[in-house]
XYZ file of C-alpha atoms in Angstrom:
342
model
C -20.528 34.309 -8.162
C -21.921 34.695 -4.795
C -25.366 33.508 -5.569
C -24.042 30.656 -7.746
C -21.880 29.476 -4.779
C -24.511 29.687 -2.676
C -27.134 27.847 -4.697
C -24.779 25.036 -5.027
C -23.396 25.101 -1.598
C -27.108 24.847 -0.286
C -27.660 21.546 -1.776
C -25.316 19.895 0.474
C -25.437 20.138 4.346
C -23.745 22.852 6.408
C -20.138 23.424 6.310
C -17.908 21.490 8.903
C -15.136 23.188 10.701
C -11.550 22.826 8.855
C -9.834 22.323 11.871
C -9.034 18.509 12.762
C -9.724 17.037 16.104
C -7.193 17.643 18.974
C -5.134 14.484 19.660
C -5.871 12.304 22.684
C -2.135 11.329 23.067
C 1.194 13.193 23.007
C 3.205 10.524 21.705
C 3.242 8.296 18.723
C 3.046 4.443 19.237
C 6.410 2.799 19.653
C 5.845 -0.671 18.274
C 8.208 -1.841 15.465
C 5.483 -2.346 13.004
C 5.621 -1.166 9.359
C 3.950 2.179 9.999
C 6.988 3.481 12.082
C 8.998 4.473 8.799
C 7.494 7.202 6.421
C 7.159 6.033 2.888
C 8.821 8.043 0.196
C 6.255 9.029 -2.377
C 7.398 6.877 -5.074
C 7.066 3.665 -3.121
C 4.121 1.432 -4.147
C 2.470 -1.643 -2.541
C 3.097 -0.784 1.097
C 0.013 -2.227 3.024
C -2.401 0.432 4.133
C -4.325 -1.738 6.856
C -2.174 -0.596 10.013
C -2.040 3.105 8.815
C -5.732 3.061 8.216
C -6.442 1.571 11.364
C -4.905 4.558 13.241
C -6.670 6.978 10.841
C -9.950 4.844 11.744
C -9.312 5.524 15.318
C -8.183 9.162 15.012
C -11.039 10.204 12.934
C -13.513 9.054 15.894
C -11.202 10.645 18.482
C -9.943 7.330 19.923
C -6.743 6.397 20.997
C -4.034 4.777 18.809
C -5.426 1.625 17.150
C -4.791 -1.791 19.337
C -6.080 -5.324 18.798
C -9.673 -5.829 20.138
C -11.418 -9.190 20.165
C -14.389 -9.158 17.115
C -17.722 -8.227 18.430
C -20.001 -11.231 17.672
C -22.101 -8.813 15.398
C -19.161 -7.557 13.244
C -20.120 -9.973 10.307
C -23.807 -8.775 10.483
C -22.616 -5.244 10.345
C -20.611 -5.799 7.289
C -23.300 -7.426 5.740
C -25.669 -4.668 6.303
C -22.815 -2.184 4.920
C -22.510 -4.492 1.815
C -26.151 -4.245 1.138
C -26.192 -0.470 1.464
C -23.316 -0.232 -0.866
C -24.792 -2.384 -3.530
C -28.116 -0.755 -3.628
C -28.315 2.417 -5.960
C -30.983 4.156 -3.933
C -29.388 3.401 -0.480
C -25.854 4.241 -1.750
C -27.125 7.571 -3.264
C -28.657 8.524 -0.029
C -25.539 8.449 1.845
C -24.338 11.522 -0.080
C -27.736 13.152 -0.999
C -28.122 15.263 -4.023
C -24.261 14.887 -4.857
C -24.887 13.339 -8.121
C -26.962 16.403 -9.108
C -24.216 18.903 -8.274
C -20.778 17.535 -8.731
C -20.673 16.476 -12.484
C -22.087 19.542 -13.725
C -19.864 21.646 -11.392
C -16.670 20.090 -12.490
C -17.850 20.043 -16.165
C -18.085 23.975 -15.840
C -14.552 24.124 -14.113
C -13.086 22.176 -17.204
C -14.713 24.727 -19.738
C -11.227 25.587 -21.603
C -13.289 28.890 -22.896
C -12.918 30.440 -19.645
C -9.767 32.489 -19.298
C -7.997 33.581 -16.148
C -9.574 36.937 -16.219
C -13.137 35.432 -16.302
C -12.670 33.081 -13.515
C -11.046 36.166 -11.618
C -14.264 37.902 -12.135
C -16.276 35.028 -10.715
C -14.081 34.598 -7.566
C -14.295 38.418 -6.884
C -17.858 38.141 -6.238
C -17.536 35.908 -3.586
C -15.534 36.284 -0.345
C -15.099 32.671 0.523
C -13.526 32.142 -2.911
C -11.415 35.307 -2.588
C -10.183 34.028 0.691
C -9.290 30.349 -0.550
C -7.448 31.871 -3.947
C -5.661 34.335 -1.617
C -4.671 31.659 0.839
C -3.529 29.287 -2.097
C -1.356 32.105 -3.545
C 0.116 32.559 -0.325
C 0.578 29.019 0.503
C 4.159 27.410 0.653
C 3.440 25.664 -2.889
C 3.010 29.288 -4.440
C 4.748 31.724 -2.228
C 6.880 34.181 -4.144
C 9.360 36.717 -2.534
C 6.373 38.925 -1.342
C 2.843 38.193 -0.049
C -0.065 38.551 -2.221
C -1.521 42.078 -1.884
C -4.506 41.729 -4.233
C -6.709 39.481 -6.079
C -5.569 40.110 -9.455
C -1.947 38.969 -8.255
C -3.413 36.092 -6.274
C -4.969 34.752 -9.711
C -1.875 35.191 -11.583
C 0.232 33.502 -8.826
C -2.237 30.253 -8.892
C -2.955 30.408 -12.823
C -6.298 29.006 -14.017
C -5.667 25.627 -12.614
C -5.210 26.973 -9.189
C -8.394 29.133 -9.289
C -10.583 26.151 -10.508
C -9.042 23.941 -7.694
C -10.321 26.949 -5.011
C -13.599 26.641 -6.653
C -14.123 23.033 -6.387
C -12.758 22.946 -2.878
C -15.182 25.695 -1.557
C -18.385 24.499 -3.269
C -17.717 20.486 -2.446
C -16.446 21.324 1.124
C -20.298 21.102 2.476
C -20.626 17.584 1.172
C -18.137 16.538 4.095
C -20.114 18.143 6.504
C -21.345 16.233 9.634
C -24.555 14.274 9.503
C -26.987 13.401 12.422
C -25.351 10.039 13.064
C -23.135 9.671 15.988
C -19.988 8.226 14.018
C -20.369 10.666 10.986
C -20.697 13.398 13.226
C -17.575 12.673 15.000
C -15.584 12.095 12.174
C -16.681 14.782 9.614
C -13.976 17.490 10.743
C -11.185 14.671 10.457
C -12.206 13.738 7.188
C -12.167 17.129 5.812
C -8.818 17.800 7.022
C -7.440 14.578 5.718
C -9.445 15.256 2.318
C -7.660 18.655 2.024
C -4.280 17.157 2.598
C -4.611 14.336 0.126
C -5.881 16.763 -2.686
C -2.596 18.947 -2.233
C -0.372 16.156 -1.986
C -2.199 14.529 -5.154
C -1.632 17.873 -6.883
C 2.227 17.965 -5.938
C 2.678 14.176 -6.872
C 0.941 14.820 -10.232
C 3.898 17.192 -11.212
C 6.422 14.416 -10.096
C 4.516 11.784 -12.397
C 3.744 13.795 -15.359
C -0.126 13.614 -14.745
C -2.746 16.356 -14.754
C -2.597 18.520 -11.763
C -6.376 19.151 -11.764
C -7.350 15.577 -12.261
C -5.212 14.582 -9.418
C -6.229 17.160 -7.157
C -9.917 16.606 -7.771
C -9.215 12.726 -7.267
C -7.546 13.353 -3.916
C -10.544 15.711 -2.757
C -13.181 13.349 -3.720
C -11.385 10.174 -2.428
C -12.635 10.514 1.027
C -16.387 10.657 -0.339
C -15.731 6.998 0.652
C -14.742 7.869 4.330
C -17.737 10.244 4.676
C -20.365 7.582 3.026
C -18.746 4.845 4.848
C -19.359 6.584 8.341
C -22.860 7.407 7.449
C -23.521 4.035 6.124
C -22.202 2.563 9.586
C -24.491 4.853 11.274
C -27.486 3.571 9.467
C -26.581 0.022 10.411
C -26.311 1.075 14.177
C -29.799 2.470 13.679
C -31.255 -1.180 13.010
C -28.495 -3.140 15.244
C -27.597 -0.678 18.178
C -23.950 -1.019 19.001
C -22.840 -1.589 22.664
C -21.725 1.344 24.629
C -17.829 2.066 24.243
C -17.695 -0.345 21.157
C -13.944 -1.096 20.139
C -13.759 -2.105 16.663
C -11.541 -5.171 15.933
C -8.453 -4.642 13.633
C -10.148 -7.309 11.056
C -13.281 -4.923 11.075
C -11.316 -1.916 10.319
C -9.595 -3.377 7.517
C -12.841 -4.707 5.906
C -14.399 -1.052 6.450
C -11.716 0.251 4.484
C -12.255 -2.086 1.471
C -15.870 -0.973 1.771
C -15.367 2.789 1.660
C -12.779 2.316 -1.228
C -15.610 0.480 -3.132
C -17.954 3.346 -2.044
C -15.462 6.037 -3.728
C -14.988 4.103 -6.694
C -18.774 3.334 -7.207
C -19.652 7.042 -6.639
C -17.278 8.098 -9.545
C -18.370 5.442 -11.797
C -21.902 6.966 -11.067
C -21.199 10.426 -11.613
C -19.396 9.804 -14.745
C -16.814 12.447 -14.286
C -13.528 12.900 -16.552
C -11.849 9.974 -18.393
C -9.014 9.670 -15.952
C -11.123 9.732 -13.011
C -13.593 7.231 -14.275
C -10.844 5.009 -15.500
C -9.004 5.092 -11.943
C -12.487 4.217 -10.301
C -13.168 1.515 -12.719
C -9.464 0.040 -11.705
C -10.310 0.552 -8.166
C -13.623 -1.513 -8.245
C -12.193 -4.281 -10.439
C -9.104 -4.683 -7.877
C -11.724 -4.428 -4.648
C -9.438 -1.603 -3.283
C -6.959 1.127 -4.386
C -3.789 -0.989 -3.534
C -4.095 -3.138 -6.210
C -5.539 -0.980 -8.949
C -3.844 -1.188 -12.138
C -4.171 2.614 -13.327
C -1.720 5.374 -12.957
C -4.135 7.789 -11.375
C -5.354 5.257 -8.900
C -2.001 4.411 -7.928
C -1.033 8.161 -7.531
C -4.332 8.454 -5.330
C -2.937 5.545 -3.186
C 0.555 7.311 -2.412
C -1.493 10.573 -1.738
C -4.007 8.928 0.589
C -0.901 7.209 2.542
C 0.910 10.508 2.827
C -2.264 12.503 3.800
C -3.074 9.597 6.639
C 0.479 9.874 7.617
C 0.447 13.756 7.633
C -2.573 13.704 10.147
C -1.159 11.272 12.174
C 2.255 13.131 12.717
C 0.426 16.459 13.296
C -1.589 14.543 16.107
C 1.543 13.034 17.594
C 0.649 9.534 16.748
C 3.874 9.127 14.416
C 7.268 10.586 14.220
C 7.920 13.447 11.811
C 10.997 11.805 10.441
C 12.482 14.935 8.622
C 15.043 13.191 6.917
C 12.582 10.992 5.006
C 10.600 14.253 4.335
C 13.728 15.992 2.975
C 14.169 13.145 0.281
C 10.848 13.912 -1.597
C 10.411 16.395 -4.196
C 10.023 20.416 -3.258
C 6.575 20.352 -4.323
C 5.489 17.374 -2.161
C 7.635 18.779 0.719
C 5.708 21.996 0.424
C 2.294 20.397 0.251
C 3.448 18.187 3.640
C 4.397 21.403 5.595
C 1.445 23.405 4.523
C -0.919 20.887 6.051
C 0.836 20.691 9.099
């Protein structure tokens, strides 16, 4: 297993640190906007623009988002982003080698012939996987009365689906590594932290909604490919059109960037031809030009998972209040995933 994981992992770049960046401020915005109340996990249709604006700023290590005048070249930058997204070669270069790694990896994890014992043997030969399965077994989502003491106990506790999730996480993590560009390098740690939280929350939401937990987890883990590719694309744009020092993006640009990173996520999943549910969700996101309007159950689950993961990051950073009463109204599984990512 060790050699298998290393071979796949080396096809990506080096691992990012899993820790989110430290907050620049110690209090949350006091404005009475729509983001001052936490959404219940079953609410739909809440605009994501304001929440995404703060997430955009947090990923870059900036202060909470405020309104700035639009830079004269913002339309040019967006046009260049559109060109990169539309071109198969340009889009593929944003996540190099991913198309050759992700589909076969996920297909192997869906092999129903593999028993929990088979997966445990694969895990036992790689220390990174042993650590991740043990961490998962001892997390709030799976904790029993006693902590896990050995790998067989951990595998029994998380089950076959949990082991598959651990393998997917360990192997896919390098895809989110920092690249040479200034923006993507700055945002890499935060994107991975958000991706982990979204995957965990989507898995918990799947239980509430009767969805497949593994498909929901993978969708949540892969959703931020749009963020990663978007930052890398913007770095390429600024190679051709250097941005001014201390650039502050306008709220309109942040909203336009959000639509484009969701377009990237959808197109990547369509190109990779993953499972039927993920493909259908991606097609719905592409047709609606964004996840908020996508008419698909899994896409709507990803919408809520993204919103909750964004709020989890911003609460932990001190940008939003924790609102424990709202959290207490959620299902136990969603609460556990929320607290596990604090």
